[in-house]
mmCIF file with all atom_site columns, C-alpha atoms in Angstrom:
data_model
loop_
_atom_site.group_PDB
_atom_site.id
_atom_site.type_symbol
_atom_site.label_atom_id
_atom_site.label_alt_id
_atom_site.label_comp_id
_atom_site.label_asym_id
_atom_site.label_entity_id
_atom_site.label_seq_id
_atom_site.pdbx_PDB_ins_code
_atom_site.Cartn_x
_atom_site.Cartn_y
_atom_site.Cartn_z
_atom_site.occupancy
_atom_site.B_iso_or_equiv
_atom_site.pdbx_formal_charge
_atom_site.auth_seq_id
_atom_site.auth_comp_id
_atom_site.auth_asym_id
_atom_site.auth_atom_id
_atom_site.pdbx_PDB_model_num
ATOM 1   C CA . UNK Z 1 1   ? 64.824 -39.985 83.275  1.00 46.00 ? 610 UNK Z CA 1
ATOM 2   C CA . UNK Z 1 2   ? 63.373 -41.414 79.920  1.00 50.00 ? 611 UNK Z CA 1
ATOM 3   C CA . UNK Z 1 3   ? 59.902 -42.414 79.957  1.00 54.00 ? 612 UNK Z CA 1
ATOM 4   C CA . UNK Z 1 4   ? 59.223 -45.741 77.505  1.00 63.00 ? 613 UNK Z CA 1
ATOM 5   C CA . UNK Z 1 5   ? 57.496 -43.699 74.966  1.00 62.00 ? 614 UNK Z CA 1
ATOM 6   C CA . UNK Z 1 6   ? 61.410 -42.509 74.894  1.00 60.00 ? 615 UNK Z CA 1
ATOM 7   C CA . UNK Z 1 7   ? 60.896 -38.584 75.847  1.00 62.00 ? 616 UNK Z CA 1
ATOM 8   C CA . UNK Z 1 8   ? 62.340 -36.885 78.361  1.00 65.00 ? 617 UNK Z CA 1
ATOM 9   C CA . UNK Z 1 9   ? 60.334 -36.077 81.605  1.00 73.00 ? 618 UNK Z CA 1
ATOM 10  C CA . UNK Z 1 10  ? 62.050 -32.666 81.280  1.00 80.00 ? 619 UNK Z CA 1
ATOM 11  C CA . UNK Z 1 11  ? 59.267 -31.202 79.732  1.00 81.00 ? 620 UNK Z CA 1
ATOM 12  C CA . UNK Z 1 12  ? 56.686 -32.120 82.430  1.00 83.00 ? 621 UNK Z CA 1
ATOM 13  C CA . UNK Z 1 13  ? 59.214 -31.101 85.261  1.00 87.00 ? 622 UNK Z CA 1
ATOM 14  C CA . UNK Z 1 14  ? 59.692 -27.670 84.021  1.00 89.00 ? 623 UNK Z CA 1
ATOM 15  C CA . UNK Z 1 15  ? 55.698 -27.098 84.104  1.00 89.00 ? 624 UNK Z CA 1
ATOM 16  C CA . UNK Z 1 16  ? 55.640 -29.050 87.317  1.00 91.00 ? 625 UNK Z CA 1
ATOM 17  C CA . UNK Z 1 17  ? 58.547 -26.135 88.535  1.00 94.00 ? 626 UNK Z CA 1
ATOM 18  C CA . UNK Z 1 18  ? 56.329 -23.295 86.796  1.00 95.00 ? 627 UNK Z CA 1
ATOM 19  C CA . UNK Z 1 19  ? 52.862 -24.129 88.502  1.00 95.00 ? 628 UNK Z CA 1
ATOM 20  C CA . UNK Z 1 20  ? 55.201 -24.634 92.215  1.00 96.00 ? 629 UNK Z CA 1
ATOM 21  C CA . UNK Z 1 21  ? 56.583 -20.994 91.777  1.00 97.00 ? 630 UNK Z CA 1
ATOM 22  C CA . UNK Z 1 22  ? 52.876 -19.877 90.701  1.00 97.00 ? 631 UNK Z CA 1
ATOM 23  C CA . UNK Z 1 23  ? 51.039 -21.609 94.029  1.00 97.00 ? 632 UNK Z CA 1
ATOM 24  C CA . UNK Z 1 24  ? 54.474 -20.172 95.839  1.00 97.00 ? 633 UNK Z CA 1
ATOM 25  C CA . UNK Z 1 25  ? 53.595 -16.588 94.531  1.00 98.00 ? 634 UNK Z CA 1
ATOM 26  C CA . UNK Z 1 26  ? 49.790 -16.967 95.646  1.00 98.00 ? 635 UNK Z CA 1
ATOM 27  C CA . UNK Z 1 27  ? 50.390 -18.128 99.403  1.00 98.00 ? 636 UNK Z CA 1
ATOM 28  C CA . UNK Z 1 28  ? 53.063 -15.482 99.611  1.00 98.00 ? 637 UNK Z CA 1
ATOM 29  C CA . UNK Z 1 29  ? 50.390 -12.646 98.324  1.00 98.00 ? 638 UNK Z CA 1
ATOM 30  C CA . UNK Z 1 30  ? 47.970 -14.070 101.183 1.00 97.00 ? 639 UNK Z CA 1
ATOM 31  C CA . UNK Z 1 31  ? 50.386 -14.308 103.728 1.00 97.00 ? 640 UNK Z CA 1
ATOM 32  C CA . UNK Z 1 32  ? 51.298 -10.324 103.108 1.00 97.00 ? 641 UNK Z CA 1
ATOM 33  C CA . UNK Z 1 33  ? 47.606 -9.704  103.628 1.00 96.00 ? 642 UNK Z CA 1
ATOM 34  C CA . UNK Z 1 34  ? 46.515 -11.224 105.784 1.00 95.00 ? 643 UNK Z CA 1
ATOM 35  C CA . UNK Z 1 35  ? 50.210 -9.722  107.920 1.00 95.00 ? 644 UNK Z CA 1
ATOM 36  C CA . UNK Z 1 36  ? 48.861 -5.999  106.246 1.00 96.00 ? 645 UNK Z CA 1
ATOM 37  C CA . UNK Z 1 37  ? 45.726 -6.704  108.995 1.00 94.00 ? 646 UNK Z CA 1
ATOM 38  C CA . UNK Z 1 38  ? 47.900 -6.216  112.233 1.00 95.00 ? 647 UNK Z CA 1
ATOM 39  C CA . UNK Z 1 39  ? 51.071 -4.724  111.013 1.00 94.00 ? 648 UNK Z CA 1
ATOM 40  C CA . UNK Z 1 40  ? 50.497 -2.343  113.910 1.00 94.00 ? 649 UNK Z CA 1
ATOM 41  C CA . UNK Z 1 41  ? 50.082 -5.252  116.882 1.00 94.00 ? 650 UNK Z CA 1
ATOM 42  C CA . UNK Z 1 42  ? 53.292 -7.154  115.194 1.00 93.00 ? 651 UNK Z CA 1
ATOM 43  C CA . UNK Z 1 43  ? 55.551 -3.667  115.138 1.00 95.00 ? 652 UNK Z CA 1
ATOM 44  C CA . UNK Z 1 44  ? 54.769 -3.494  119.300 1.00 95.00 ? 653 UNK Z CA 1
ATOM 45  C CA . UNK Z 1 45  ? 55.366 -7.219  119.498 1.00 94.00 ? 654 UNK Z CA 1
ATOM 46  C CA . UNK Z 1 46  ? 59.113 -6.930  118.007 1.00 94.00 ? 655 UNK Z CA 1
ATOM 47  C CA . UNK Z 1 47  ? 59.683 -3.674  119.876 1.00 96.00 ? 656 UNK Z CA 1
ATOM 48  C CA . UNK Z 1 48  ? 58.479 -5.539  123.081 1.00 95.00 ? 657 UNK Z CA 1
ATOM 49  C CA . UNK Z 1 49  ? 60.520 -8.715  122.500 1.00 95.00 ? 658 UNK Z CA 1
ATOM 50  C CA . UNK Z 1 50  ? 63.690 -5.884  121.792 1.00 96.00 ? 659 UNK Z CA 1
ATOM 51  C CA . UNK Z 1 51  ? 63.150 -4.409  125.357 1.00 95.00 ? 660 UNK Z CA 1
ATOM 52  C CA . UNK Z 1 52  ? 62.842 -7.842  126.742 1.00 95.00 ? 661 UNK Z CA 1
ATOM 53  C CA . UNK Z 1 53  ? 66.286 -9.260  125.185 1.00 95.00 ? 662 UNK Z CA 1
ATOM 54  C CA . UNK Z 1 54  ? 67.734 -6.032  125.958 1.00 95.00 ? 663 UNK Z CA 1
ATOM 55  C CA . UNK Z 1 55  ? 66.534 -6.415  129.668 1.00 93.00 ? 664 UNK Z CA 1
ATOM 56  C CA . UNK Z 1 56  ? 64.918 -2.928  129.415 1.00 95.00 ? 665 UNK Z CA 1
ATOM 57  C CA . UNK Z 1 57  ? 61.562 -5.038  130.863 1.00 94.00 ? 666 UNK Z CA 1
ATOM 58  C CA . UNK Z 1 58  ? 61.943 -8.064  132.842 1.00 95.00 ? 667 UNK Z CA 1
ATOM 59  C CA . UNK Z 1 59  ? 60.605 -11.236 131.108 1.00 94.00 ? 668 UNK Z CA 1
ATOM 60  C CA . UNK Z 1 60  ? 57.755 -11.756 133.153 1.00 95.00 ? 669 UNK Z CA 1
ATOM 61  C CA . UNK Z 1 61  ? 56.177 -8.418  132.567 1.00 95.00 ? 670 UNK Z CA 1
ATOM 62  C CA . UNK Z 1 62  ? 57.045 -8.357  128.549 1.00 94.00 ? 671 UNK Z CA 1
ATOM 63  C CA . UNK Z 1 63  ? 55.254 -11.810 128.357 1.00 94.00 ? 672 UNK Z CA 1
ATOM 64  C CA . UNK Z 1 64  ? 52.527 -10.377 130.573 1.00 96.00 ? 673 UNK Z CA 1
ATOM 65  C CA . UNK Z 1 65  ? 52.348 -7.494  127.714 1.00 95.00 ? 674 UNK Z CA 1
ATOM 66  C CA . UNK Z 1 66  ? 52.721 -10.001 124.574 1.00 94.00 ? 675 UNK Z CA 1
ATOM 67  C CA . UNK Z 1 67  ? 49.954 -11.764 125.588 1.00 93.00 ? 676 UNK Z CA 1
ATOM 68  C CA . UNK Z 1 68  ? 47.391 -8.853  126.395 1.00 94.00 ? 677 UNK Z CA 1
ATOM 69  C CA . UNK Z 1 69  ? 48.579 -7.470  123.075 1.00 93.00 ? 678 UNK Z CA 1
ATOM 70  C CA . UNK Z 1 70  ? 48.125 -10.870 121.263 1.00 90.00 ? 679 UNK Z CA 1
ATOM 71  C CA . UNK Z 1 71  ? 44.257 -10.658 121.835 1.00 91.00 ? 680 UNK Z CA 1
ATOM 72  C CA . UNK Z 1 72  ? 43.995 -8.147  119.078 1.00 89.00 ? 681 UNK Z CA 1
ATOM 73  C CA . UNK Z 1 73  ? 44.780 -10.787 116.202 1.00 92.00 ? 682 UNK Z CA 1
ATOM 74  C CA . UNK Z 1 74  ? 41.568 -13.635 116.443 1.00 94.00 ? 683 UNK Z CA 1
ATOM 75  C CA . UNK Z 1 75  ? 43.053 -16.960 116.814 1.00 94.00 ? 684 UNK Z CA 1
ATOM 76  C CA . UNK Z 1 76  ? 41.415 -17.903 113.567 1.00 96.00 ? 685 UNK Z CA 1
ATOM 77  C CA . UNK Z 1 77  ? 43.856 -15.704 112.180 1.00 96.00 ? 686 UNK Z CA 1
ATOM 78  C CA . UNK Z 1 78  ? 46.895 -16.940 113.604 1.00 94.00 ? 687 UNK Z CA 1
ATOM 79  C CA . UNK Z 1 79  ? 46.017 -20.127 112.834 1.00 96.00 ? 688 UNK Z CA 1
ATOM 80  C CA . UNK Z 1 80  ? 45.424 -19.508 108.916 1.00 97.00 ? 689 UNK Z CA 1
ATOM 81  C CA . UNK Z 1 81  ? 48.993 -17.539 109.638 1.00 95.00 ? 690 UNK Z CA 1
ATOM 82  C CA . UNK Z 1 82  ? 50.708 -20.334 110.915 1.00 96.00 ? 691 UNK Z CA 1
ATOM 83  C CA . UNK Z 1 83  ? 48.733 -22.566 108.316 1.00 98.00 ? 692 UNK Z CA 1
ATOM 84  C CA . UNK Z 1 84  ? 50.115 -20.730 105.364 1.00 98.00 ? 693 UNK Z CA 1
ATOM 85  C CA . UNK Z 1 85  ? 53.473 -20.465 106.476 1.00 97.00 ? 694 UNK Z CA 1
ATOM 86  C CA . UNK Z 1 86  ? 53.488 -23.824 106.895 1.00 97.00 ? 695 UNK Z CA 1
ATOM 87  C CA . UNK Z 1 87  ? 51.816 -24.244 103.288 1.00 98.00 ? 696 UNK Z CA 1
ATOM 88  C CA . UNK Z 1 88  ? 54.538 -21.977 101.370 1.00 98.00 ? 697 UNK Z CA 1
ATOM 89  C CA . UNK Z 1 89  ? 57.520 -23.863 103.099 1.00 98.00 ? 698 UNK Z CA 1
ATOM 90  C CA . UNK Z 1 90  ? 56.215 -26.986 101.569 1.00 97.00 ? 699 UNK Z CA 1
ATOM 91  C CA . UNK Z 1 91  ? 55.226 -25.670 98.475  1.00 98.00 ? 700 UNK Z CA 1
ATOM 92  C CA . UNK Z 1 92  ? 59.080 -24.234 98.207  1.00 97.00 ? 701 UNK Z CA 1
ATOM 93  C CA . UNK Z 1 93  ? 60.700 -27.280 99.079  1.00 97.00 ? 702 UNK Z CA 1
ATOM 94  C CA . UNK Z 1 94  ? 58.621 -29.201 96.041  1.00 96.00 ? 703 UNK Z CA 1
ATOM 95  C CA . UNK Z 1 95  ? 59.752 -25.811 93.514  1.00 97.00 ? 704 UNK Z CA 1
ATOM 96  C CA . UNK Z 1 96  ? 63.387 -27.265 94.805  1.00 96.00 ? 705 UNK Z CA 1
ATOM 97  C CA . UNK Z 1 97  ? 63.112 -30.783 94.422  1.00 95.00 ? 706 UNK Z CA 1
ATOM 98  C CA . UNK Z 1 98  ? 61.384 -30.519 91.133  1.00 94.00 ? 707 UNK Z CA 1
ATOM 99  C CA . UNK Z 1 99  ? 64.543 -28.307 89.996  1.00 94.00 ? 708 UNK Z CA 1
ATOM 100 C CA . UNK Z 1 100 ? 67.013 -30.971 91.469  1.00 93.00 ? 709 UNK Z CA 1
ATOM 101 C CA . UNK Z 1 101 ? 64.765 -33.844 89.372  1.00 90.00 ? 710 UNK Z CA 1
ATOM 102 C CA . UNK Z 1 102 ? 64.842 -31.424 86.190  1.00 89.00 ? 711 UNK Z CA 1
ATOM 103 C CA . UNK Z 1 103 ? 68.160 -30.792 86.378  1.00 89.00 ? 712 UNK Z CA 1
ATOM 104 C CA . UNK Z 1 104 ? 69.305 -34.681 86.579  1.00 86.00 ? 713 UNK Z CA 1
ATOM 105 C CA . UNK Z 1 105 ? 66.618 -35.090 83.680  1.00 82.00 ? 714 UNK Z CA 1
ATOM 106 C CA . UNK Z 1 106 ? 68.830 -32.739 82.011  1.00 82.00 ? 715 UNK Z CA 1
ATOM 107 C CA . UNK Z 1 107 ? 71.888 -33.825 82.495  1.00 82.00 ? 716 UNK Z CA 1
ATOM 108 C CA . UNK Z 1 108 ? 70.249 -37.485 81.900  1.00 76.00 ? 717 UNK Z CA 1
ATOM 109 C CA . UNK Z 1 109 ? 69.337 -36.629 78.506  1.00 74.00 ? 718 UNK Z CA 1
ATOM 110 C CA . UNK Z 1 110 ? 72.989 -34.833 77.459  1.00 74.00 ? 719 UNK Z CA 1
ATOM 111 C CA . UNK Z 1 111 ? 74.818 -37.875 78.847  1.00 69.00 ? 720 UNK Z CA 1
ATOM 112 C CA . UNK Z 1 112 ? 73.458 -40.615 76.965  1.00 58.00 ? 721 UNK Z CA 1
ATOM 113 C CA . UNK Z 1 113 ? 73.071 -41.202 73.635  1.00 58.00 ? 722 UNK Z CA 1
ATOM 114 C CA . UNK Z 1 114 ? 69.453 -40.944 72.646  1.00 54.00 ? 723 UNK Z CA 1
ATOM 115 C CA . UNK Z 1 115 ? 68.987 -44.767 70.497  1.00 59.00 ? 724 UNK Z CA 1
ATOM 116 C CA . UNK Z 1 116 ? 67.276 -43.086 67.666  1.00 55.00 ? 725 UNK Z CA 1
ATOM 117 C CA . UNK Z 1 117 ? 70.505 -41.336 66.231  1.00 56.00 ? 726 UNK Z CA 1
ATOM 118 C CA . UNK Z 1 118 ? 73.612 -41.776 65.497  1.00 58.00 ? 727 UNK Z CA 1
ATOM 119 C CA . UNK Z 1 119 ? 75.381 -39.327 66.536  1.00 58.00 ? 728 UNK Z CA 1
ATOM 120 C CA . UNK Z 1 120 ? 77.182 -40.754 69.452  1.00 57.00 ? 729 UNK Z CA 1
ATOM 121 C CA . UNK Z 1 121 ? 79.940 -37.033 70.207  1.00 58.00 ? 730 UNK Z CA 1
ATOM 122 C CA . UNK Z 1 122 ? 77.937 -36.420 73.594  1.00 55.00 ? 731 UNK Z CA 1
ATOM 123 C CA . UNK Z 1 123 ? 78.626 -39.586 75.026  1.00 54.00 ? 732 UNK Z CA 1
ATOM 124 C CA . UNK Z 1 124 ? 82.196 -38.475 75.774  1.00 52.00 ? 733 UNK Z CA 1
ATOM 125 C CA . UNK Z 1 125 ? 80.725 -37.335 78.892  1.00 52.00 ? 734 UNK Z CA 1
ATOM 126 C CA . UNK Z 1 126 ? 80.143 -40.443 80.732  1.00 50.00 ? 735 UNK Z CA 1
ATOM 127 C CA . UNK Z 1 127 ? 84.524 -41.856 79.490  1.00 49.00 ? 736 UNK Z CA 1
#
């Protein structure tokens, strides 16, 4: 992708791709502390959810457990939980889109034969 002032958007992408894996990194870090808070309640939620699947507890009463154990963690905080989970998959799938657009930028600017030279060797590619 050439832009008409004839330069490559590759430049911009790869900041684009740098500032995605920096906002990536900072709703990971707040996701890991804000899971630091009730490590404790989640450990007896997966051990619960174990015994249920393993029919060590029948459903009813592990759901009857879950959900007396679930009043530990404020629902402002599962909300901001499921809110930045939510925030970091988007955030990823831009980081991966932005590498599939820098890549064909790329690849864009090896294939074709830049009009202010001569040299025309790397247009083999496209024969």
């Amino acid at each position: 992708m050439l832009f008409r002032e004839k330069k490559s958007a590759l430049v911009r992408l790869s900041d684009c791709i740098k500032l995605g894996i920096g906002n990536c990194f900072d709703t990971t870090n707040e996701i890991i502390a804000l899971h630091e808070r009730y490590e404790a309640t989640f450990q007896k939620t997966r051990a619960i959810a174990k015994d249920i699947l393993e029919d060590k507890i029948a459903a009813e009463e592990g759901e009857r457990q879950l959900l007396e154990l679930n009043k530990n963690v404020p629902e402002e905080d599962a909300r901001r939980g499921v809110y930045l989970q939510g925030r970091l998959h988007s955030e990823s799938l831009s980081v991966l889109l932005n590498c599939c657009f820098a890549l064909e930028s790329y690849v864009n600017s090896v294939a074709r034969p830049v009009p202010w030279t001569q040299d025309k060797s790397h247009a083999a590619f496209l024969s």
